[in-house]
Coordinates of N, CA, C and O in Angstrom, one line a residue:
X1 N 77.0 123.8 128.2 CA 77.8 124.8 128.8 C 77.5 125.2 130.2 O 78.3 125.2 131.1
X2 N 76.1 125.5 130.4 CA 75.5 125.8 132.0 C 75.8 124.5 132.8 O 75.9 123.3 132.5
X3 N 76.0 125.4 134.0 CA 76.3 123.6 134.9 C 74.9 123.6 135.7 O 73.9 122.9 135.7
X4 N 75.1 124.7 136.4 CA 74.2 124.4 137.4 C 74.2 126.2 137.8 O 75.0 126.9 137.2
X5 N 73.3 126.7 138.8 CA 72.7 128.0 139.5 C 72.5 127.9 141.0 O 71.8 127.1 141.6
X6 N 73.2 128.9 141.3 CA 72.8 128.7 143.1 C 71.9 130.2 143.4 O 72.4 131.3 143.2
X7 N 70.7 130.0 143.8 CA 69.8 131.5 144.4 C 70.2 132.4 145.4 O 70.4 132.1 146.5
X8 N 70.3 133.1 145.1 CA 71.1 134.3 146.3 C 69.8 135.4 146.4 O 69.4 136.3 145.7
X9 N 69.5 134.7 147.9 CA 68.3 135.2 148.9 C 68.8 136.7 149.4 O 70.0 137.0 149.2
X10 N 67.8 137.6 150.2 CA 67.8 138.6 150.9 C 67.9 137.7 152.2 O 67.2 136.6 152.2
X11 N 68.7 138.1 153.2 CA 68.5 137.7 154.8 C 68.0 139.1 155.5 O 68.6 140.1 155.1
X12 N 67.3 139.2 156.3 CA 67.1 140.5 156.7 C 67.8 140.2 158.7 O 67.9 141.1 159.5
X13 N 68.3 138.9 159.1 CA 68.9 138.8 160.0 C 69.7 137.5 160.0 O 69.1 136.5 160.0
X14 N 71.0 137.4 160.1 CA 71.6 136.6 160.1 C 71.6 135.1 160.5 O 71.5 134.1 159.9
X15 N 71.5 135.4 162.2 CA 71.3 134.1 163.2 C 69.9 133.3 163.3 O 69.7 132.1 163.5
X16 N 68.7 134.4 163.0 CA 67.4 133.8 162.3 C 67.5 132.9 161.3 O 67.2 131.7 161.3
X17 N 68.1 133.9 160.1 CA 68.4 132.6 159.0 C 68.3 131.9 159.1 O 67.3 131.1 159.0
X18 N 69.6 131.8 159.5 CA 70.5 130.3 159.4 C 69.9 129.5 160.8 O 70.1 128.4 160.5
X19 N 69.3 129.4 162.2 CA 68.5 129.0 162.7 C 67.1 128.6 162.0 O 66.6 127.5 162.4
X20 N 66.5 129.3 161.1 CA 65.0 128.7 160.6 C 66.0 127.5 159.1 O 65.6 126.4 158.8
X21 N 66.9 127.9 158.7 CA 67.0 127.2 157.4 C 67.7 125.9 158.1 O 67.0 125.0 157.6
X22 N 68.4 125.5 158.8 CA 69.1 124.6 159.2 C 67.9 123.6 160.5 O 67.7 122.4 160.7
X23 N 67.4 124.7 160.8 CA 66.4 123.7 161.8 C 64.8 123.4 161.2 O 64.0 122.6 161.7
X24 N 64.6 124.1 160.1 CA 63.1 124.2 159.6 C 63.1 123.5 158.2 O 62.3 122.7 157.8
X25 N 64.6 124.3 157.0 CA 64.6 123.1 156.1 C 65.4 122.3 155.4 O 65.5 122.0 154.2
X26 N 66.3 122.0 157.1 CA 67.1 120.7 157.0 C 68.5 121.3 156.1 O 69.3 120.4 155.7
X27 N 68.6 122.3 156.0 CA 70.2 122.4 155.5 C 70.8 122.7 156.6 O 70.5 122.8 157.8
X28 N 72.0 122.7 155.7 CA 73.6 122.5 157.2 C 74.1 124.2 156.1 O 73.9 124.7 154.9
X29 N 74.7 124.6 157.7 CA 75.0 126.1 157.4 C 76.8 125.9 157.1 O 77.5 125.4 158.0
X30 N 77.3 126.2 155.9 CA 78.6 126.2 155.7 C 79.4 127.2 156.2 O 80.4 127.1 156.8
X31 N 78.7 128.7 155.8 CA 79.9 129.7 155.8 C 79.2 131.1 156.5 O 78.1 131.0 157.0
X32 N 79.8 132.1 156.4 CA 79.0 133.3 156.4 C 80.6 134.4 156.5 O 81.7 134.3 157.0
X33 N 80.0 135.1 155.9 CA 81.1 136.3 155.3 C 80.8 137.9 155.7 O 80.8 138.6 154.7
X34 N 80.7 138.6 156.9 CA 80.3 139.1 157.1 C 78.9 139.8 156.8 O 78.6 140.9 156.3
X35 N 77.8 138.5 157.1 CA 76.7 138.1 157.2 C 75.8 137.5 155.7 O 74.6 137.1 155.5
X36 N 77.0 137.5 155.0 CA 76.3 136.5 153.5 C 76.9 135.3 154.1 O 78.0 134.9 154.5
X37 N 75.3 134.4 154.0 CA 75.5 133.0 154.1 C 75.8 132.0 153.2 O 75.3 132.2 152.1
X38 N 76.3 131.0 153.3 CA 76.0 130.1 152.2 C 75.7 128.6 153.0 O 76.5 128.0 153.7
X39 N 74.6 128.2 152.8 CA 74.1 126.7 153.1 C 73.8 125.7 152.0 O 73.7 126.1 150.8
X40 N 73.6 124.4 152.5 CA 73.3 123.3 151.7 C 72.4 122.5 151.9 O 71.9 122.2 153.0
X41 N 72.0 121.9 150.8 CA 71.4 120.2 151.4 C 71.2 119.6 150.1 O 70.5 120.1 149.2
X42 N 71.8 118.4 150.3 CA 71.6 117.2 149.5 C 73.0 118.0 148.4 O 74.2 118.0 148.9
X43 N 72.6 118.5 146.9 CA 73.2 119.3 146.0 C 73.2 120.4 145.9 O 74.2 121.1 145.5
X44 N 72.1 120.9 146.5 CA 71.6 122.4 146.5 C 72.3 123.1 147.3 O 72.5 122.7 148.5
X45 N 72.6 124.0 146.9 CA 73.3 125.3 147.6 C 72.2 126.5 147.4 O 71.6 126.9 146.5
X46 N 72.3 127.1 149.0 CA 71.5 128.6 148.7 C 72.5 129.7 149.1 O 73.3 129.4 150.0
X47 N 72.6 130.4 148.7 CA 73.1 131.9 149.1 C 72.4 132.7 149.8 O 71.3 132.6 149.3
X48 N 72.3 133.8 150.9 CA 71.8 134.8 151.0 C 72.6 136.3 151.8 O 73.3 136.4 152.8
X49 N 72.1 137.1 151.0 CA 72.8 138.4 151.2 C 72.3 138.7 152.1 O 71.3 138.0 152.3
X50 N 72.7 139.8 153.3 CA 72.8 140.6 154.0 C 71.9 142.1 153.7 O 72.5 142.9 153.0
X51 N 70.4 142.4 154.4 CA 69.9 143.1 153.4 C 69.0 143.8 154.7 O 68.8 143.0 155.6
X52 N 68.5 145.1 154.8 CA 67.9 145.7 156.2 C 66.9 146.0 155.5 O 66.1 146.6 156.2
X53 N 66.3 145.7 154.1 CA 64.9 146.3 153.8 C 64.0 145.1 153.8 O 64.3 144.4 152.8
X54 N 63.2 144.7 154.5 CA 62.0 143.9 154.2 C 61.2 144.0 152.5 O 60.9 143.0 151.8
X55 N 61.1 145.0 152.4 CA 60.5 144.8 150.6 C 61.4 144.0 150.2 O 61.0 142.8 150.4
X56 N 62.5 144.0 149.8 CA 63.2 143.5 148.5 C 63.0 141.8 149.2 O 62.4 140.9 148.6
X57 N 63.6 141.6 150.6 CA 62.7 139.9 151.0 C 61.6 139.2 150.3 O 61.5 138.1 149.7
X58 N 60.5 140.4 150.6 CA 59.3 139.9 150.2 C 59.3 140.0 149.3 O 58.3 139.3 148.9
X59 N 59.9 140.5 148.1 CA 59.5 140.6 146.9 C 60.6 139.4 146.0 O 60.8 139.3 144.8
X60 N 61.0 138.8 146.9 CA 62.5 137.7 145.9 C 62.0 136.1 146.3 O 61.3 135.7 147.2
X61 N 62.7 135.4 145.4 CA 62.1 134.5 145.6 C 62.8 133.1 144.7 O 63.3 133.5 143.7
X62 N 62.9 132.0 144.8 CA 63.5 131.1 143.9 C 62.4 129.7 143.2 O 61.3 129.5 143.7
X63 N 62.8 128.9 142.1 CA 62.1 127.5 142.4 C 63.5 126.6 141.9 O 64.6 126.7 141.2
X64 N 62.7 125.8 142.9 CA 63.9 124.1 143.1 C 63.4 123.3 142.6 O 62.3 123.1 143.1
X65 N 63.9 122.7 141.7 CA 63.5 121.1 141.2 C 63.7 120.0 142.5 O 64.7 120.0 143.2
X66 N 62.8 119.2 142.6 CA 63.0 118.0 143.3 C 62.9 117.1 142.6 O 62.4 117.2 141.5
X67 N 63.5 115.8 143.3 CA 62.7 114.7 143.8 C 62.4 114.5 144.6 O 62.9 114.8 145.7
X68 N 61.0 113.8 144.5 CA 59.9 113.3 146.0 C 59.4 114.2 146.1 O 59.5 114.6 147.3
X69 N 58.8 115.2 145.3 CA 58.2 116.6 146.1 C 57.3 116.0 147.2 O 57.1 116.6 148.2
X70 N 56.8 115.0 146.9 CA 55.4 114.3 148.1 C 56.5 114.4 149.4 O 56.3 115.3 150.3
X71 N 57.1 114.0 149.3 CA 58.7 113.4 150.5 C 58.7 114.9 150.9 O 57.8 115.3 151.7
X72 N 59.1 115.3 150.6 CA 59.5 116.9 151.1 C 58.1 117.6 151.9 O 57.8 117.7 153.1
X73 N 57.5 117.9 151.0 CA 56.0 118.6 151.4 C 55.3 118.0 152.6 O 54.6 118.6 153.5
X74 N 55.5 116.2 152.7 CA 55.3 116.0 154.1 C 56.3 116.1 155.1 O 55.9 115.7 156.3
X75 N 57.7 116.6 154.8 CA 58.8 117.5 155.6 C 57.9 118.7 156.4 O 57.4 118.9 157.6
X76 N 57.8 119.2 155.0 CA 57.5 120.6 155.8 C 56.0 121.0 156.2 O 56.0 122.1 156.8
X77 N 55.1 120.6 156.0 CA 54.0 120.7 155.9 C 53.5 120.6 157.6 O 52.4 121.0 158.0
X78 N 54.2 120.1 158.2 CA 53.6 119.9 159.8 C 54.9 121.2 160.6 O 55.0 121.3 161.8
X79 N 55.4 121.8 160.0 CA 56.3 122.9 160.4 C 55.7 124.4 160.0 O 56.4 125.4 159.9
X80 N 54.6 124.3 159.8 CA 53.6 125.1 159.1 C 54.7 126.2 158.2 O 54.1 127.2 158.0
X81 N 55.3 126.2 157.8 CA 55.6 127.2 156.5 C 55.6 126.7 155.1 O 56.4 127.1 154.3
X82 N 54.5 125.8 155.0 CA 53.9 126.0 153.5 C 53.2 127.2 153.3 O 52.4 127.5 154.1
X83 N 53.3 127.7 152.4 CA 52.6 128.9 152.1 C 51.1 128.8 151.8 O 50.8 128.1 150.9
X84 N 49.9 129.6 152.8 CA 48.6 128.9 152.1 C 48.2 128.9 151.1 O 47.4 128.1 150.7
X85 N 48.7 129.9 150.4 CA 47.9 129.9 149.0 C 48.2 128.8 147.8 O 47.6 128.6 146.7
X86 N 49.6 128.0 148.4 CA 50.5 127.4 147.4 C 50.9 125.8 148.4 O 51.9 125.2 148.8
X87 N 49.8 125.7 148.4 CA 49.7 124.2 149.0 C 49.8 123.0 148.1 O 49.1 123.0 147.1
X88 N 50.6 122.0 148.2 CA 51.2 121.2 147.0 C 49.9 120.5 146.1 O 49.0 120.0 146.6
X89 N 50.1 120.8 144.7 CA 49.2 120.1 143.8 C 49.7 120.4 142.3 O 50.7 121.1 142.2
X90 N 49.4 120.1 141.6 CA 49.7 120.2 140.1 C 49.5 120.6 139.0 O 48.7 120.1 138.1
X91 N 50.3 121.7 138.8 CA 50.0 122.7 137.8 C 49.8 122.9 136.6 O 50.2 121.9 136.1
X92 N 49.4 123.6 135.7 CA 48.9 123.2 134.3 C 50.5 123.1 133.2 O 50.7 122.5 132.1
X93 N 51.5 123.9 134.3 CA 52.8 123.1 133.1 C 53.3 121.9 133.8 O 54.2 122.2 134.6
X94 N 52.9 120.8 133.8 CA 53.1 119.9 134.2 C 54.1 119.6 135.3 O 54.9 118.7 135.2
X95 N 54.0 120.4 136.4 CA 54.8 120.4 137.4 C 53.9 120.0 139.1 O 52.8 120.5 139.3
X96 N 54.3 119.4 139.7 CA 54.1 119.0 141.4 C 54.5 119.8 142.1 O 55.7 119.7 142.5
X97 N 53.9 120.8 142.4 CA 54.8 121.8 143.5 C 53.6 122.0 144.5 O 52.5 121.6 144.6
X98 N 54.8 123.5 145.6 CA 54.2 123.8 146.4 C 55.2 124.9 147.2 O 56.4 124.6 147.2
X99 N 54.9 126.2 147.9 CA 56.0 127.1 148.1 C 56.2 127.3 149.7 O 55.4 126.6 150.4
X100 N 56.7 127.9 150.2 CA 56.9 128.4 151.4 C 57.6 129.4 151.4 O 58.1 129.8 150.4
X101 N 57.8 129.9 152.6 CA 58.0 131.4 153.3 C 59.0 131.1 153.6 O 59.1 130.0 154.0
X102 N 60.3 131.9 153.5 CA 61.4 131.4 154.7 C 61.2 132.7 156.1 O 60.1 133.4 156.2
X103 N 62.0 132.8 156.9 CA 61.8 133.8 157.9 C 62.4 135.3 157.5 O 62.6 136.3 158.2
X104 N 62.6 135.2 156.3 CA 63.0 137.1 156.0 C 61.7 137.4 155.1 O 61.4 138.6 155.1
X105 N 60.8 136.6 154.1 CA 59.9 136.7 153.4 C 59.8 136.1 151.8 O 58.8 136.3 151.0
X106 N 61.1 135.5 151.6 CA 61.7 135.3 150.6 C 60.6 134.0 149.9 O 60.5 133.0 150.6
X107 N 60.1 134.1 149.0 CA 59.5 132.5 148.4 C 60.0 131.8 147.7 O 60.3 132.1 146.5
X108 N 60.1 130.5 148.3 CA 60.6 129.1 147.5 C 60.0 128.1 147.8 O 59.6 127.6 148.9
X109 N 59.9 127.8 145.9 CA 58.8 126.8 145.3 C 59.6 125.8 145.0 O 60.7 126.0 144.5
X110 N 59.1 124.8 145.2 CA 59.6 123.5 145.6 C 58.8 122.9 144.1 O 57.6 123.0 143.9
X111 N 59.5 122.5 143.3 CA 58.3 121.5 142.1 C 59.1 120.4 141.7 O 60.3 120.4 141.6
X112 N 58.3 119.3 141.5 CA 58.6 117.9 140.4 C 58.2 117.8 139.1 O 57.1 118.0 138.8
X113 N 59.2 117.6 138.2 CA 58.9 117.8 137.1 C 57.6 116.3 136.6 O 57.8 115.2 136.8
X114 N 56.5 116.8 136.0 CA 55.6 115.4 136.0 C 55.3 115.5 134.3 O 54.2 115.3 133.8
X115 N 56.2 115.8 133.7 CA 55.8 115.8 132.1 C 56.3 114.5 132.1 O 55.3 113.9 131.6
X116 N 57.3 113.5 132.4 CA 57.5 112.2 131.8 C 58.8 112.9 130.9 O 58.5 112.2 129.9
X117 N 59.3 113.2 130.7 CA 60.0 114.3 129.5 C 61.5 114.2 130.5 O 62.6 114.2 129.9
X118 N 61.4 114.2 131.7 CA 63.2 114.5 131.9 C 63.1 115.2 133.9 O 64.1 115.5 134.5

């Protein structure tokens, strides 16, 4: 019945955004609606709202299934916004990840699924 979920971020500035997401992680900016965005890349769609409090940024956050998380992580890893504490390695539920910052505060974790299972 479920198809699929798209994450709907806090933006705390519009033209930042969509400048750090389009130039830092490679999506293309589709829309914006008096300042809710919607971008893409590959399948993935992100959303983000329009939002003037920094808390609720910092406090929101999504995870993405990949492939290639190795591929990606050496994307971003020389653009310094991997997050330090969440530097790519492999977790006890059998996942490959690794997270980053966007520029409002928001965190998204990037993981491969490594169970062999799907």
């Amino acid at each position: 019945m479920l198809k699929t979920a798209i994450p709907v971020l806090a933006s705390l500035n519009e033209e930042e955004t969509v400048k750090f997401y389009t130039e830092k992680l490679g999506f293309t900016f589709n829309a914006s609606w008096d300042g809710y965005l919607i971008m893409h890349r590959d399948n993935l769609f992100i959303h983000l709202w329009p939002c003037s409090n920094p808390e609720i940024a910092q406090n929101t956050g999504c995870y993405i299934f990949v492939m290639e998380v190795d591929k990606l992580y050496a994307e971003y890893k020389p653009l310094g916004i991997v997050h330090p504490n969440a530097d790519l390695q492999i977790r006890p539920w059998k996942t490959k990840e690794f997270s980053i910052l966007d520029n409002n505060g928001n965190i998204i974790h990037f993981g491969e699924d490594m169970s062999g299972e799907g």
